[in-house]
Amino acid sequence: MDAYVLFSGGKDSSLSAIILKKLGYTPKLITINFDIIPSYKLAEETAKILGFDHKVIKLDDKIIKKAVDMIIEKKYPSPAIQYVHKTVLEILADEFEILADGTRRDDKVPKLSYSEVQSLEMRKNIQYLTPLMGFGYKTLRQLTAEFFELEEIKSGTKLSSDYEAEIRHLLKERGEDPSKYFPEHKQTRVLGLKKNI
Amino acid sequence: MDAYVLFSGGKDSSLSAIILKKLGYTPKLITINFDIIPSYKLAEETAKILGFDHKVIKLDDKIIKKAVDMIIEKKYPSPAIQYVHKTVLEILADEFEILADGTRRDDKVPKLSYSEVQSLEMRKNIQYLTPLMGFGYKTLRQLTAEFFELEEIKSGTKLSSDYEAEIRHLLKERGEDPSKYFPEHKQTRVLGLKKNI
């Protein structure tokens, strides 16, 4: 069975896809892009390392532009990131019956509440899988270190394939300093596999 | 790394242990017994089918007797089941660094809230893993049907190795009809494996 996994190229969505494969699914990786910048390149590279099918799905740039409006208006990014992720899931749920992502137990945003998950699954008649939801940060740090060769990158210094990359670009275009909204955090990039998956 | 999995012998704790194995852990199955009846026998059989180490840990029967008091007093079993599970986790967390169970996303009870999970992990300096937390009932029904030969049993008609078996016995001893508190529900027993794990 195909499981469509929202894929940023980071260690979490990579591990999520691996768990699904181990459970017998065929992971199909999907990276969302709003045609602002080709931020999906990193995800393409990581997908090759993992050996899973990957495609980029382009969605209407109205979504990401609305998110940028929200960030500037509210002066912090969480509601905007949440809005983008929920909108993306709503759209993909019309196309794919089994939809997954790398949401972790200890994540705050983007994350659907329990009733939002129920609502998505029932309205769209899909299964929404979040294989990392039962694991805390500490556990996931250990697991990803066991599965992947990792490289730490500062956020914003290299392209990453999550929503933030395109949002940062649009913020700059509008004369805003992205670092005002996204405090520097470390992102981790998957360089290789340490075990057979 | 050893991961100690609370194990009832049912399909959920079995699948939980299998996911941990696939992630590189060595699952060590633990069945709790309060020395009321040998309800751990089913779990022993299932552990053999899975090929994982298994031990029975006997805990003070005060815990299960208090649970029975609670059920009779409150006239419904949820708070009592929750009390037993939380107490068991607290005790095991003093002994095992990586503790897991078969809690599912759509379960109501027994289930720790997010802050209870955080509290348990931080106070006890452990990792508490719930590998099924990212999957809904429908998904788990499919997955367990793919992994296991299953037999449906009516609750209470055969021994099962969850807390309910000993609680039912104690309720009967106290002149109470267990079916008053535990409406009939189907339980599923693992008879064999359909794939290599």
PDB file of C-alpha atoms in Angstrom, chain B residues 108-189:
ATOM      1  CA  LYS B 108      -9.318   6.832  25.862  1.00  0.00           C
ATOM      2  CA  VAL B 109      -8.139   4.762  28.830  1.00  0.00           C
ATOM      3  CA  PRO B 110      -5.567   3.824  29.924  1.00  0.00           C
ATOM      4  CA  LYS B 111      -3.688   6.723  28.397  1.00  0.00           C
ATOM      5  CA  LEU B 112      -1.321   9.298  29.815  1.00  0.00           C
ATOM      6  CA  SER B 113      -1.922  12.922  28.905  1.00  0.00           C
ATOM      7  CA  TYR B 114       0.914  14.839  27.258  1.00  0.00           C
ATOM      8  CA  SER B 115       1.883  16.486  30.531  1.00  0.00           C
ATOM      9  CA  GLU B 116       1.768  13.181  32.393  1.00  0.00           C
ATOM     10  CA  VAL B 117       4.154  11.726  29.804  1.00  0.00           C
ATOM     11  CA  GLN B 118       6.505  14.690  30.207  1.00  0.00           C
ATOM     12  CA  SER B 119       6.301  14.398  33.971  1.00  0.00           C
ATOM     13  CA  LEU B 120       7.034  10.661  33.963  1.00  0.00           C
ATOM     14  CA  GLU B 121      10.017  11.033  31.631  1.00  0.00           C
ATOM     15  CA  MET B 122      11.533  13.972  33.493  1.00  0.00           C
ATOM     16  CA  ARG B 123      10.981  12.849  37.072  1.00  0.00           C
ATOM     17  CA  LYS B 124      12.215   9.326  36.407  1.00  0.00           C
ATOM     18  CA  ASN B 125      14.799  10.206  33.767  1.00  0.00           C
ATOM     19  CA  ILE B 126      13.437   7.598  31.391  1.00  0.00           C
ATOM     20  CA  GLN B 127      12.119   7.395  27.859  1.00  0.00           C
ATOM     21  CA  TYR B 128       8.486   6.383  27.545  1.00  0.00           C
ATOM     22  CA  LEU B 129       7.656   5.124  24.053  1.00  0.00           C
ATOM     23  CA  THR B 130       4.192   4.607  22.609  1.00  0.00           C
ATOM     24  CA  PRO B 131       4.874   3.414  19.054  1.00  0.00           C
ATOM     25  CA  LEU B 132       1.172   3.131  18.126  1.00  0.00           C
ATOM     26  CA  MET B 133       0.305   6.690  19.125  1.00  0.00           C
ATOM     27  CA  GLY B 134       0.524   7.991  15.575  1.00  0.00           C
ATOM     28  CA  PHE B 135      -1.989   5.517  14.171  1.00  0.00           C
ATOM     29  CA  GLY B 136      -5.790   5.417  14.299  1.00  0.00           C
ATOM     30  CA  TYR B 137      -7.963   2.346  14.855  1.00  0.00           C
ATOM     31  CA  LYS B 138      -8.594   1.782  11.158  1.00  0.00           C
ATOM     32  CA  THR B 139      -4.882   1.810  10.331  1.00  0.00           C
ATOM     33  CA  LEU B 140      -4.054  -0.482  13.250  1.00  0.00           C
ATOM     34  CA  ARG B 141      -6.788  -2.918  12.276  1.00  0.00           C
ATOM     35  CA  GLN B 142      -5.204  -3.212   8.838  1.00  0.00           C
ATOM     36  CA  LEU B 143      -1.651  -3.450  10.165  1.00  0.00           C
ATOM     37  CA  THR B 144      -2.393  -6.085  12.783  1.00  0.00           C
ATOM     38  CA  ALA B 145      -4.333  -8.122  10.213  1.00  0.00           C
ATOM     39  CA  GLU B 146      -1.252  -8.038   7.980  1.00  0.00           C
ATOM     40  CA  PHE B 147       1.180  -9.069  10.715  1.00  0.00           C
ATOM     41  CA  PHE B 148      -0.839 -11.560  12.744  1.00  0.00           C
ATOM     42  CA  GLU B 149      -3.122 -14.564  12.492  1.00  0.00           C
ATOM     43  CA  LEU B 150      -5.843 -13.394  14.816  1.00  0.00           C
ATOM     44  CA  GLU B 151      -8.651 -15.008  16.733  1.00  0.00           C
ATOM     45  CA  GLU B 152     -11.503 -12.921  18.066  1.00  0.00           C
ATOM     46  CA  ILE B 153     -12.499 -13.741  21.612  1.00  0.00           C
ATOM     47  CA  LYS B 154     -15.314 -12.264  23.633  1.00  0.00           C
ATOM     48  CA  SER B 155     -14.004 -10.279  26.584  1.00  0.00           C
ATOM     49  CA  GLY B 156     -14.183 -12.265  29.775  1.00  0.00           C
ATOM     50  CA  THR B 157     -14.765 -15.605  28.085  1.00  0.00           C
ATOM     51  CA  LYS B 158     -11.094 -16.601  27.993  1.00  0.00           C
ATOM     52  CA  LEU B 159      -8.204 -15.447  30.044  1.00  0.00           C
ATOM     53  CA  SER B 160      -6.549 -12.326  28.732  1.00  0.00           C
ATOM     54  CA  SER B 161      -3.469 -10.827  30.284  1.00  0.00           C
ATOM     55  CA  ASP B 162      -4.561  -7.242  30.743  1.00  0.00           C
ATOM     56  CA  TYR B 163      -5.572  -5.730  34.063  1.00  0.00           C
ATOM     57  CA  GLU B 164      -9.226  -6.488  33.354  1.00  0.00           C
ATOM     58  CA  ALA B 165      -8.839 -10.240  33.901  1.00  0.00           C
ATOM     59  CA  GLU B 166      -7.778  -9.925  37.528  1.00  0.00           C
ATOM     60  CA  ILE B 167     -10.230  -7.103  38.190  1.00  0.00           C
ATOM     61  CA  ARG B 168     -13.091  -9.282  36.883  1.00  0.00           C
ATOM     62  CA  HIS B 169     -12.038 -12.098  39.187  1.00  0.00           C
ATOM     63  CA  LEU B 170     -11.961  -9.816  42.230  1.00  0.00           C
ATOM     64  CA  LEU B 171     -15.319  -8.282  41.340  1.00  0.00           C
ATOM     65  CA  LYS B 172     -16.847 -11.778  41.251  1.00  0.00           C
ATOM     66  CA  GLU B 173     -15.277 -12.602  44.618  1.00  0.00           C
ATOM     67  CA  ARG B 174     -16.976  -9.540  46.032  1.00  0.00           C
ATOM     68  CA  GLY B 175     -20.354 -10.632  44.690  1.00  0.00           C
ATOM     69  CA  GLU B 176     -20.359  -8.147  41.821  1.00  0.00           C
ATOM     70  CA  ASP B 177     -21.194  -9.043  38.235  1.00  0.00           C
ATOM     71  CA  PRO B 178     -18.204  -7.927  36.082  1.00  0.00           C
ATOM     72  CA  SER B 179     -20.408  -7.533  33.007  1.00  0.00           C
ATOM     73  CA  LYS B 180     -22.177  -4.704  34.859  1.00  0.00           C
ATOM     74  CA  TYR B 181     -18.919  -2.714  34.618  1.00  0.00           C
ATOM     75  CA  PHE B 182     -17.249  -4.113  31.526  1.00  0.00           C
ATOM     76  CA  PRO B 183     -19.701  -4.184  28.646  1.00  0.00           C
ATOM     77  CA  GLU B 184     -18.950  -7.048  26.298  1.00  0.00           C
ATOM     78  CA  HIS B 185     -16.303  -6.068  23.800  1.00  0.00           C
ATOM     79  CA  LYS B 186     -14.277  -8.105  21.388  1.00  0.00           C
ATOM     80  CA  GLN B 187     -10.696  -8.882  22.220  1.00  0.00           C
ATOM     81  CA  THR B 188      -8.288 -10.261  19.722  1.00  0.00           C
ATOM     82  CA  ARG B 189      -5.703 -12.881  20.347  1.00  0.00           C
TER      83      ARG B 189
END
